Amino acid sequence: MCGIVGYVGKQKAAPLILEGLKRLEYRGYDSAGVAVWQDGHFEVAKKTGRVANLEKEAARHKLVGSAGIGHTRWATHGGVTDANAHPHLSSDGQIALIHNGVIENYVSMKKFLLAKDYTFKSETDTEVLCNLIAYHYAKEPAVAGESRLLESVRKTLRHVEGTYGIVVMALDLPEELVTARKGSPLILGLGEGENLVASDVAAIVSRTQNVVYLKDGEIARLTPKNFAISTLDEADITPVIDKVNWSIADAEMGEYAHFMEKEIFEQPVALENAMRGRFSEDGSTAQFGGLNITPGEFRGIERFMFCACGTALHACMVTEHLIENFARIPVECDYASEFRYRNTPLFRNTLFFVMSQSGETIDTLAALREAKRKGYKVLAVNNVVGSTIAREADGGIYQHVGPEVGVASTKAFTSQLLIGAMLALYIGRMRDLSFGAGVRYVNALKGAPDLVRQVLKQAPHIRTIARRYAHHTDMLFLGRLSLFPIALEGALKLKEISYLHAEGYPAAEMKHGPIALISEKCPSVFLAPKGEIFNKIVSSMQEIKARKGPIIAIVTEGAELPPGLADEIITIPECHEAVLPIVASIPVQLLSYYIAVERGCDVDKPRNLAKSVTVE
Ligand code: M6R
């Protein structure tokens, strides 16, 4: 969850590392730090809070060296203090280290090191790892043509239980970084006379678009002109150099106040990108390049299982509804974090899917591995090219929406909804969905970006509504069928960015408990599109109104509600069932966003959260 950047080259390392850390801040923002090798010592600056605090601190330290490491922290072991911020130095001052992950056996290691007179300044597992490397480094003989640092990191990691993405420097090797991963992403950036390493492409793309994605169990040594990768078992790896297909401008905020706002308004284009080239020539179905499964094999699937976390799980739930409805195949969805520990009976001929924007969520990755261990094929819907999930899945579908920086997922979510709808179409057309119904479905999906544009035009109206409700402390989101997951998503969005208590419920379920919360102080957002159960939803609204609960109704244009029933009305255009969840997501995203803004919350970096959750 933490952000990592390392640089070795001819430029001053600190400004490049700080720039990279700013781009990684969404990964963790409890504290940040940088260490640079200069004049025979490590100059270290670290500070709790945002990278902006670190910048001020770094200015005091006059960091001029051309090799260094930097880190943004999301606290696991030890509180949010300057001492616990990374980089950590070993007590003999020889080793500097940054780390993402959790060292599970750090207690026994620390005991061992204390007995050898190593001392500790922080409460972190990372400082223990740093000292253990120093211990091995001190004992490692210098062998011509071999890296002492690499060997001692290798030896140390053989004793480590847990997860890590680390970058290490040694005091007597000013032009060398050693980096290794197990469970935490690391990417090498290959430049001209300089090399970089980071937990995320965003931190290095301003310097180079040539990257190598490290795999679990790999360790790399970087110098300004060279890099070499091997495994912990000392096998040499031939690197595969990839080209990043987006530029730094994609990860900048431009004219917007927040990344979340930018990403909400980017959705029409994001949807266009996610569907580009993915419809058949006859315009009646979807097609995907990377499924690695033949139509015949697909035809034999009798059940689907979807696993994900948070927002991505809500996208899976909508997909479940659409596949069951259009392809008539049973689908099960589960929290990835539960699936990995539940001993779920799985049917034969089940195709397993995971969804993950980042492709690094540890619970989703663990679910993927568990399903593969049981012998199932696992496909992934994923946004970040080269992510661990993308690489470990048997095939999959990239979302192609560019970097999503706001911690609250928006454009990644609607593109997952789109891909889910396309999957339902693809499978449906192999079964009972007719050519004509397929063509109508495809045309509806193609029209989705324009419908989203129409809803976005209501932003000023939704902002006015947000102002009226921003001071409330509780809110319900109610929807039915494919919009029940959108109600869950609305509640999640509001909770995470505005710290307001919100719950999502199936609208009719509300009377089985949550109705007790209703009063003039608890507004309800109803997702009430035109359709066969519109009148049932109106009845649920009446039940809320009878108890003085304020109602914000999201209804189809032209819908007739009994006069005075809704306090606020937001309209969405009439649309195909496959497109409805996408279109209905926009008002709940905008409402949550504007409420958070009204409440003065830090929208892009909500407290306690990180964009990508790479620890359990
Ligand atoms: O990267 P992933 O899609 O795997 O992330 C899963 C969740 O952590 C994520 O969707 C989270 O719920 C978001 N902050 C929601 O806005």
Tab-separated table of N, CA and C in Angstrom, residues 356-435:
chain	number	residue	atom	x	y	z
A	356	SER	N	-10.300	-6.220	-10.531
A	356	SER	CA	-9.472	-5.365	-9.688
A	356	SER	C	-8.896	-4.238	-10.524
A	357	GLN	N	-9.204	-3.019	-10.164
A	357	GLN	CA	-8.642	-1.873	-10.872
A	357	GLN	C	-7.123	-1.948	-10.854
A	358	SER	N	-6.569	-2.062	-9.638
A	358	SER	CA	-5.109	-1.995	-9.493
A	358	SER	C	-4.433	-3.278	-9.947
A	359	GLY	N	-5.132	-4.392	-9.772
A	359	GLY	CA	-4.495	-5.683	-10.049
A	359	GLY	C	-3.501	-6.071	-8.970
A	360	GLU	N	-3.516	-5.356	-7.846
A	360	GLU	CA	-2.560	-5.652	-6.778
A	360	GLU	C	-3.250	-5.945	-5.445
A	361	THR	N	-4.556	-5.843	-5.376
A	361	THR	CA	-5.268	-6.056	-4.107
A	361	THR	C	-4.970	-7.469	-3.599
A	362	ILE	N	-4.405	-7.529	-2.404
A	362	ILE	CA	-3.859	-8.812	-1.946
A	362	ILE	C	-4.960	-9.866	-1.772
A	363	ASP	N	-6.128	-9.439	-1.281
A	363	ASP	CA	-7.211	-10.414	-1.073
A	363	ASP	C	-7.697	-10.978	-2.409
A	364	THR	N	-7.773	-10.127	-3.416
A	364	THR	CA	-8.240	-10.582	-4.726
A	364	THR	C	-7.200	-11.512	-5.347
A	365	LEU	N	-5.946	-11.147	-5.159
A	365	LEU	CA	-4.866	-11.994	-5.668
A	365	LEU	C	-4.899	-13.360	-4.975
A	366	ALA	N	-5.144	-13.345	-3.675
A	366	ALA	CA	-5.188	-14.617	-2.932
A	366	ALA	C	-6.371	-15.469	-3.401
A	367	ALA	N	-7.500	-14.826	-3.707
A	367	ALA	CA	-8.665	-15.575	-4.211
A	367	ALA	C	-8.324	-16.210	-5.555
A	368	LEU	N	-7.650	-15.433	-6.402
A	368	LEU	CA	-7.219	-15.951	-7.722
A	368	LEU	C	-6.331	-17.192	-7.529
A	369	ARG	N	-5.385	-17.060	-6.601
A	369	ARG	CA	-4.447	-18.178	-6.406
A	369	ARG	C	-5.163	-19.400	-5.842
A	370	GLU	N	-6.112	-19.151	-4.946
A	370	GLU	CA	-6.857	-20.269	-4.351
A	370	GLU	C	-7.661	-20.995	-5.439
A	371	ALA	N	-8.299	-20.236	-6.313
A	371	ALA	CA	-9.093	-20.852	-7.378
A	371	ALA	C	-8.185	-21.629	-8.335
A	372	LYS	N	-7.019	-21.050	-8.636
A	372	LYS	CA	-6.099	-21.749	-9.543
A	372	LYS	C	-5.579	-23.030	-8.880
A	373	ARG	N	-5.321	-22.908	-7.581
A	373	ARG	CA	-4.837	-24.094	-6.851
A	373	ARG	C	-5.851	-25.226	-6.935
A	374	LYS	N	-7.142	-24.840	-6.951
A	374	LYS	CA	-8.189	-25.864	-7.032
A	374	LYS	C	-8.383	-26.347	-8.472
A	375	GLY	N	-7.586	-25.804	-9.376
A	375	GLY	CA	-7.631	-26.315	-10.745
A	375	GLY	C	-8.548	-25.543	-11.676
A	376	TYR	N	-9.030	-24.376	-11.235
A	376	TYR	CA	-9.923	-23.598	-12.099
A	376	TYR	C	-9.144	-22.608	-12.951
A	377	LYS	N	-9.689	-22.332	-14.120
A	377	LYS	CA	-9.152	-21.235	-14.922
A	377	LYS	C	-9.635	-19.940	-14.312
A	378	VAL	N	-8.774	-18.947	-14.225
A	378	VAL	CA	-9.191	-17.665	-13.657
A	378	VAL	C	-8.906	-16.552	-14.662
A	379	LEU	N	-9.939	-15.785	-14.982
A	379	LEU	CA	-9.774	-14.623	-15.854
A	379	LEU	C	-9.881	-13.360	-15.005
A	380	ALA	N	-9.213	-12.308	-15.464
A	380	ALA	CA	-9.201	-11.077	-14.663
A	380	ALA	C	-9.716	-9.892	-15.470
A	381	VAL	N	-10.533	-9.077	-14.843
A	381	VAL	CA	-10.876	-7.756	-15.387
A	381	VAL	C	-10.034	-6.778	-14.582
A	382	ASN	N	-9.186	-6.014	-15.250
A	382	ASN	CA	-8.137	-5.293	-14.533
A	382	ASN	C	-7.734	-4.057	-15.336
A	383	ASN	N	-7.373	-2.987	-14.621
A	383	ASN	CA	-7.020	-1.753	-15.332
A	383	ASN	C	-5.513	-1.582	-15.536
A	384	VAL	N	-4.733	-1.971	-14.532
A	384	VAL	CA	-3.297	-1.664	-14.594
A	384	VAL	C	-2.557	-2.758	-15.376
A	385	VAL	N	-2.055	-2.359	-16.525
A	385	VAL	CA	-1.338	-3.304	-17.388
A	385	VAL	C	-0.083	-3.799	-16.658
A	386	GLY	N	0.139	-5.096	-16.726
A	386	GLY	CA	1.349	-5.663	-16.115
A	386	GLY	C	1.213	-5.909	-14.628
A	387	SER	N	0.025	-5.672	-14.053
A	387	SER	CA	-0.143	-5.879	-12.614
A	387	SER	C	0.000	-7.365	-12.278
A	388	THR	N	0.150	-7.643	-11.012
A	388	THR	CA	0.344	-9.033	-10.595
A	388	THR	C	-0.858	-9.893	-10.987
A	389	ILE	N	-2.059	-9.356	-10.768
A	389	ILE	CA	-3.262	-10.134	-11.099
A	389	ILE	C	-3.317	-10.384	-12.606
A	390	ALA	N	-2.991	-9.358	-13.385
A	390	ALA	CA	-3.021	-9.533	-14.841
A	390	ALA	C	-2.043	-10.630	-15.257
A	391	ARG	N	-0.907	-10.670	-14.596
A	391	ARG	CA	0.099	-11.654	-15.006
A	391	ARG	C	-0.227	-13.064	-14.531
A	392	GLU	N	-0.871	-13.148	-13.355
A	392	GLU	CA	-1.124	-14.494	-12.820
A	392	GLU	C	-2.415	-15.109	-13.356
A	393	ALA	N	-3.299	-14.279	-13.896
A	393	ALA	CA	-4.560	-14.816	-14.427
A	393	ALA	C	-4.286	-15.598	-15.708
A	394	ASP	N	-5.211	-16.499	-16.030
A	394	ASP	CA	-5.043	-17.285	-17.261
A	394	ASP	C	-5.392	-16.468	-18.498
A	395	GLY	N	-6.065	-15.386	-18.296
A	395	GLY	CA	-6.447	-14.512	-19.406
A	395	GLY	C	-7.252	-13.380	-18.814
A	396	GLY	N	-7.709	-12.475	-19.664
A	396	GLY	CA	-8.514	-11.423	-19.060
A	396	GLY	C	-8.832	-10.284	-19.995
A	397	ILE	N	-9.387	-9.256	-19.383
A	397	ILE	CA	-9.843	-8.095	-20.147
A	397	ILE	C	-9.299	-6.857	-19.452
A	398	TYR	N	-8.515	-6.087	-20.179
A	398	TYR	CA	-8.036	-4.824	-19.616
A	398	TYR	C	-9.126	-3.760	-19.743
A	399	GLN	N	-9.177	-2.891	-18.740
A	399	GLN	CA	-10.211	-1.847	-18.745
A	399	GLN	C	-9.841	-0.661	-19.643
A	400	HIS	N	-8.566	-0.428	-19.797
A	400	HIS	CA	-8.069	0.631	-20.691
A	400	HIS	C	-8.613	2.025	-20.364
A	401	VAL	N	-8.705	2.370	-19.086
A	401	VAL	CA	-9.203	3.719	-18.766
A	401	VAL	C	-8.090	4.638	-18.265
A	402	GLY	N	-6.842	4.225	-18.408
A	402	GLY	CA	-5.745	5.084	-17.961
A	402	GLY	C	-5.638	5.080	-16.450
A	403	PRO	N	-4.645	5.785	-15.920
A	403	PRO	CA	-4.437	5.738	-14.472
A	403	PRO	C	-5.612	6.344	-13.702
A	404	GLU	N	-6.046	5.645	-12.674
A	404	GLU	CA	-7.064	6.204	-11.763
A	404	GLU	C	-6.323	6.567	-10.481
A	405	VAL	N	-6.313	7.853	-10.163
A	405	VAL	CA	-5.505	8.338	-9.042
A	405	VAL	C	-6.351	8.568	-7.794
A	406	GLY	N	-7.557	9.093	-7.964
A	406	GLY	CA	-8.439	9.319	-6.810
A	406	GLY	C	-8.633	8.006	-6.064
A	407	VAL	N	-8.530	8.066	-4.741
A	407	VAL	CA	-8.697	6.827	-3.963
A	407	VAL	C	-10.098	6.247	-4.180
A	408	ALA	N	-11.078	7.125	-4.305
A	408	ALA	CA	-12.450	6.655	-4.566
A	408	ALA	C	-12.562	6.296	-6.048
A	409	SER	N	-12.854	5.052	-6.289
A	409	SER	CA	-12.894	4.570	-7.666
A	409	SER	C	-14.148	5.076	-8.387
A	410	THR	N	-13.987	5.616	-9.585
A	410	THR	CA	-15.142	6.110	-10.357
A	410	THR	C	-15.082	5.583	-11.788
A	411	LYS	N	-14.108	6.073	-12.575
A	411	LYS	CA	-14.073	5.643	-13.976
A	411	LYS	C	-13.709	4.163	-14.084
A	412	ALA	N	-12.924	3.675	-13.130
A	412	ALA	CA	-12.608	2.235	-13.175
A	412	ALA	C	-13.885	1.437	-12.926
A	413	PHE	N	-14.731	1.948	-12.020
A	413	PHE	CA	-15.978	1.241	-11.711
A	413	PHE	C	-16.892	1.170	-12.926
A	414	THR	N	-17.155	2.317	-13.560
A	414	THR	CA	-18.104	2.276	-14.686
A	414	THR	C	-17.532	1.469	-15.855
A	415	SER	N	-16.208	1.451	-15.986
A	415	SER	CA	-15.662	0.614	-17.073
A	415	SER	C	-15.782	-0.861	-16.713
A	416	GLN	N	-15.725	-1.184	-15.425
A	416	GLN	CA	-15.962	-2.585	-15.027
A	416	GLN	C	-17.421	-2.962	-15.295
A	417	LEU	N	-18.324	-2.000	-15.040
A	417	LEU	CA	-19.741	-2.263	-15.337
A	417	LEU	C	-19.915	-2.523	-16.834
A	418	LEU	N	-19.220	-1.706	-17.634
A	418	LEU	CA	-19.317	-1.857	-19.089
A	418	LEU	C	-18.790	-3.230	-19.520
A	419	ILE	N	-17.635	-3.604	-18.993
A	419	ILE	CA	-17.048	-4.892	-19.388
A	419	ILE	C	-17.934	-6.043	-18.917
A	420	GLY	N	-18.503	-5.904	-17.722
A	420	GLY	CA	-19.458	-6.914	-17.230
A	420	GLY	C	-20.639	-7.039	-18.182
A	421	ALA	N	-21.139	-5.899	-18.660
A	421	ALA	CA	-22.286	-5.907	-19.586
A	421	ALA	C	-21.871	-6.557	-20.915
A	422	MET	N	-20.643	-6.283	-21.344
A	422	MET	CA	-20.179	-6.875	-22.609
A	422	MET	C	-20.006	-8.387	-22.467
A	423	LEU	N	-19.549	-8.809	-21.298
A	423	LEU	CA	-19.418	-10.250	-21.054
A	423	LEU	C	-20.787	-10.926	-21.105
A	424	ALA	N	-21.767	-10.284	-20.477
A	424	ALA	CA	-23.127	-10.850	-20.469
A	424	ALA	C	-23.637	-10.983	-21.903
A	425	LEU	N	-23.317	-9.986	-22.712
A	425	LEU	CA	-23.731	-10.015	-24.125
A	425	LEU	C	-23.010	-11.154	-24.856
A	426	TYR	N	-21.705	-11.232	-24.656
A	426	TYR	CA	-20.881	-12.252	-25.328
A	426	TYR	C	-21.406	-13.664	-25.001
A	427	ILE	N	-21.669	-13.881	-23.720
A	427	ILE	CA	-22.125	-15.218	-23.306
A	427	ILE	C	-23.577	-15.422	-23.755
A	428	GLY	N	-24.351	-14.361	-23.637
A	428	GLY	CA	-25.766	-14.446	-24.045
A	428	GLY	C	-25.896	-14.814	-25.521
A	429	ARG	N	-25.052	-14.196	-26.346
A	429	ARG	CA	-25.138	-14.461	-27.787
A	429	ARG	C	-24.714	-15.885	-28.141
A	430	MET	N	-23.957	-16.534	-27.215
A	430	MET	CA	-23.619	-17.944	-27.465
A	430	MET	C	-24.786	-18.826	-27.110
A	431	ARG	N	-25.718	-18.246	-26.438
A	431	ARG	CA	-26.854	-19.050	-25.967
A	431	ARG	C	-28.125	-18.548	-26.635
A	432	ASP	N	-29.020	-17.938	-25.837
A	432	ASP	CA	-30.353	-17.695	-26.384
A	432	ASP	C	-30.617	-16.257	-26.818
A	433	LEU	N	-29.614	-15.387	-26.727
A	433	LEU	CA	-29.868	-14.002	-27.101
A	433	LEU	C	-29.839	-13.893	-28.630
A	434	SER	N	-30.921	-13.401	-29.210
A	434	SER	CA	-31.045	-13.401	-30.676
A	434	SER	C	-30.118	-12.356	-31.302
A	435	PHE	N	-29.958	-12.470	-32.614
A	435	PHE	CA	-29.149	-11.496	-33.357
A	435	PHE	C	-29.710	-10.082	-33.138
